[in-house]
Amino acid sequence: MMNLLFDLRYYVLYPSFFNSVIYPGLIFTAILLLTTIWFERKAAARVQMRVGPYYASKRLGGFMQLIADAVKFVFSEVIIPEGVNPTLFALAPVLAVAMSFIPLSIIPVSVIPPSGSVFSIYFRDFYDPNIGMGVLTGLFVQYNMLLILAIESMYPVFVIFVAWVTNNRFAIVGAVRESYLSVSYDVLLIMATLSMSLEYHTLDLAKIAQSGIPGILANPVAAIVFFIAMLMGSARFPFEIAEAETELVLGAYTEYSGFLFVLTMAGSYVGNLVYALVFTDMFLWGWYPLSGFPGALLTGLKASIVVFFSVFLRAVYGRYRIDQALRGGWKYLLPLTFVSLFIGLVVGYIWIP
Amino acid sequence: MTDQAEELMKSGGMEIDVIPVSGELNVGPQHPGSGHLRIYVRLNGDIIEEAQVEPGYVHRAVEKLGENRNYIHLIPLVERPAILDSIHMNLGYIMAVEKILGVDVPDRAQYLRSFAAEISRIASHLYGMGILAIFIGHSTGFMWGFGDREVWVQILEALTGARITNSYVIPGGVRRDLTPTIVEMTRKAVTYMRRKIKDWENIFLNNPNVKARLQDVGIMTREQAIEWGAVGPNLRGSGVYYDVRKVEPYAAYSRLDFEIPVYKEGDGYARTLVRFEEIQQSLNILEQIIRDIPEGQILSDRFFKQIPPTRLKKWWEGQRRVVMPGYYASFRPPKGEAVTRVEAGRGELLYYVVSDGSAKPYRLRMITPSYRSIYVMQNLLKGVRYADLVSIYGSLDYFPPEADR
Amino acid sequence: MDSIKIKEYKKGDSSLNLVTGHLKAVGTGVKYFVKPQRITLKYPEESLSLPTGYRGMIRLYKDVCIGCTLCAMVCPADAMKMATDQGKKFPTINYGRCVFCGFCVDICPVDALKETGVHDAAFSSRRELFFSPDKFNQDFDQPPVELLVKKVKAVIDEEKGIKYVPDTD
C-alpha cells in the first residue's frame, strides 16, 4: 500500500507530468484563467463606477459568475455556419489553444535543490549544468528561451487558420491584422530576449533567474520592450487590434459560439500567462532566492501579478489603430531594442559573470 | 508558364501583394459599432474607398404623424427621436407653436427653459463622449459618460418628473418651477462635474492613446464644413463660429454670459474638445441661472388666468407647478407658419410648423442635427483607414434615431 | 456678439509628454481602482424611492371625477379613453399605450387623477394593462417592502456623484 502511494507520488510529482498538467500547466492555468477574467471584470468595474460580477456568489465577490458563464458556454449550442468545413471549424480553436499551452511545460518555474525538497529525487533527471542544480520544468532544454518563443510565435498561425476556416470577412480582416502584428511583436520579443541572453551569456531562463541579478535593473529597456510586446502578443489593451469589437465584431473568432468560443477566448489569456512567466523568469528574479515548490509558487505569484496588470490596462486605454501599433513597434520600439542590445553587451561584460 | 504568371501578376510573381483584403463590408445594421445604421464599406486594403451611410432603420415618420395629431399631442412625439436630448427637441417645437399663437413667455420660464436645456446639453454631450469612447475601445470613457450623465438625469427627474422623456416645455411656459432642493442639487452637481472633468482629462482627453486615435482623423476644413452643412460642435470644431444661442438668441441666452468654444483643426479631437468645453460652459451657465433667475410666473398670463383658482392654490402655491387649463386639450392656433431654430446638443435643430387654423398642424418639418451629419460622415469616410470609421462616427456624435426621425 | 476666439490645440506631443500622458492615465485608473466611486443601485435589495412629483402610474378618484373628457382629449397616445359606467363617464387607461407624460393629471379640472410614485408594476398579460374605471380607482399595490429591501433615495454628492442614502420616511 505504502509502496503504491509512493509510486503514485513519484509519478504525479514527476516534473514532466507535474509541470505540464498541474502547475503551471493545465489545472493551474485554467484556475488562473478564470481568476484573470474575474479580476479583469472586477478591476474594470471598480474604475468604471460599477460593481461587476456580484450576485453569483456575494461572498466571493462574484467569482462564481465565471464558473457559471463557463458552464453556460459549454452547454450552449455550437453553431457551425454554412459553407465551412465542420471538422476544420471545430478543430481550429482546439489546435490554437493546444499550441498556446505547450510552452508552459518548457518554462522553468523553479530550481530543484539536491536535497530537502519534494522534487529532490528528480534532481539528477532535470540537472542543469549551467547552474549546477535541477530545474523544475516539464522538459529541460538548455535553449529554452528560444524554444518557448518559437512555439509561442506559432500561435498567430493558428489564429489565421481559425479565421480562414470560418470564411467570414470580419474574421479575415482580423487575421490580416493579427499577422501584421505578430510579425512586429515577435521581432521585439526576440530582440529583447536576445539582449538578455547576451547580457547573461546564456539561452537558459533558469540561469538568468538563478543569477540573482534582476533583469529589470540590469536592462530596464528590454523589460519595457518585452512588456509592450507581450501586450501586443496577447491582444491586451491598448493593442486589442485584431479583435477590435466595434470594428471587426470579434476579429478571427467572429463565427464561434458555445464551447469553441471559450477556447478562442482562452488562447490569448494562456499566451499572456506564458509571456508573463517568461517575463518573471527573465526580469523579476523568477523564484530566486527560493527553490523547490515554494519557488514555483513565487514564480506563479509574480507572473499572476504581471498578467493582472496587463488585463487592468483595459480600464485605462482604448485601442490603437493597426498602423499606429506597427509604427510604434517598428519605428520606436525596434530602435529601443538596439539600445537594449547595447546595454546588454556593456552591462553583461562589466557586471554579470 | 512564366508568361502566364507575368500576366497574372506584374513583375512575374516576384512582387508581394501588399493589399490583403479588397472587398465590401457590411457594417450594420447588426454590428457592435454601427448603431441603427448600415454603413456599406468598400475596402481597398485597410483604406475605405467608399462608404455609403444608409439611415432609415428607425424611421418613425414623425413628420407624417405630426399632421394627424393635435398640437399638444405632438410634445411627447417630437422628443422621441432624441430622448437623450429631449428638452431641446421639445423646446424648438414649442417655440414654433408659440410664434404662431403669438404668446409671450414670462422671464422666469425663459430662464427655466435655458436651465433645462443646458442640463440636457451636458447629458447629451456625456452620452456622445461615452459612445465615442467605446467606439475606440475605451470602456472607462463609456461607463463614465453614462455614469456622470446619471447625475444630470437625476436633476431633470426632480425638475420635470421624468428621467428622459421630460415633456417639460409647454406653450406659454414650462410645467414646473425650480425648487430649493433642485438648486442645491445643481450646485453640488456642478462642483462634482468640475472635479470629475480633471479625471476625464487624465484618463480620456489627454490619454496619448485617445489622442492618437482622434488627432488628424476625419479632418473637415472650414470650407468643407460649410459646404457639407455640418452643424453644432462638428461645425465649431472646424473653425466656424456659429451657434444659434449667440446668432439668434432664444430662451434666456441673450441675458446669459457664455463663450462658444471654436477649434481650428477640424479633426475628431477638435470636435471632442469643443464638446468638452461646451460642458464646462454649460456648467457656468447653470450657475448664472441659479444666481440670476428672476421671480415671477412660469406660464404666460394668457393661460395662467384660465387655471381654476382652487387648482392654482393647490398646485402653484403648494407645489410650485402649474397645471394646464382646459384650453390645451384641443386648441386651434390662427393660420400661419413659423420657423424656429435651437442649438440642440448635437447642433442646430430646425422646426417649421404650418398652421391652417385647425387643431392639427398642416405641416411639421424637423431638420435634426444628426440628419445633417449623414452627408458629412459619408464624405469624411472616403479614403480613411477602416479603423477610423468608428472614430469618425463617434466624433461626429451621430445618433441614428435622431437622423431617421 | 462678443469677441470671436478660434482656438488651436497643441499637436505633436514630445516624448516626455507622451510618457507623462501614459503615466497620468494609468495613475488615474489606479486611483479609481484603489478608491472606487460606484453608483450602482443594488436593486432589488435597495429600492429607489422617487422624488415628489415623479410621473409614475396614474390613479383615478372616481368620486371626484366629473366626466369632462379633457384627460382623454389631451392624451397624446390615446391611452386614456372614456367609458360609460352607470350612466356616468369615466376615464379608462391602457398602460400598453401610456407614455407617462402626465398631461391628463395636469389638465384635470377637479384633480381626480393623481400621479403615484409607482413605476415598477408588472403585468402578466396585455389584457391586464387595460384599466377599467373600477380598477383605475384603486391604489397600486406597492412592491412588497420586506426587511430585505432597503428604501433608498438618490442624493447628489459633490465627491461621489450620486449617493444612495436610506429613505427615512
Short mmCIF file of C-alpha atoms in Angstrom, two decimals, chain B residues 34-35 85 92 170 189 202 225:
data_model
loop_
_atom_site.label_atom_id
_atom_site.label_comp_id
_atom_site.label_asym_id
_atom_site.label_seq_id
_atom_site.Cartn_x
_atom_site.Cartn_y
_atom_site.Cartn_z
CA SER B 34 -22.90 50.76 -36.10
CA GLY B 35 -26.00 51.56 -34.12
CA ASP B 85 -31.73 65.44 -25.58
CA GLY B 92 -37.80 74.02 -30.61
CA ILE B 170 -45.45 73.67 -22.92
CA ALA B 189 -23.62 68.54 -9.41
CA ASN B 202 -6.29 62.48 -17.46
CA ALA B 225 -17.82 72.07 -43.13
#
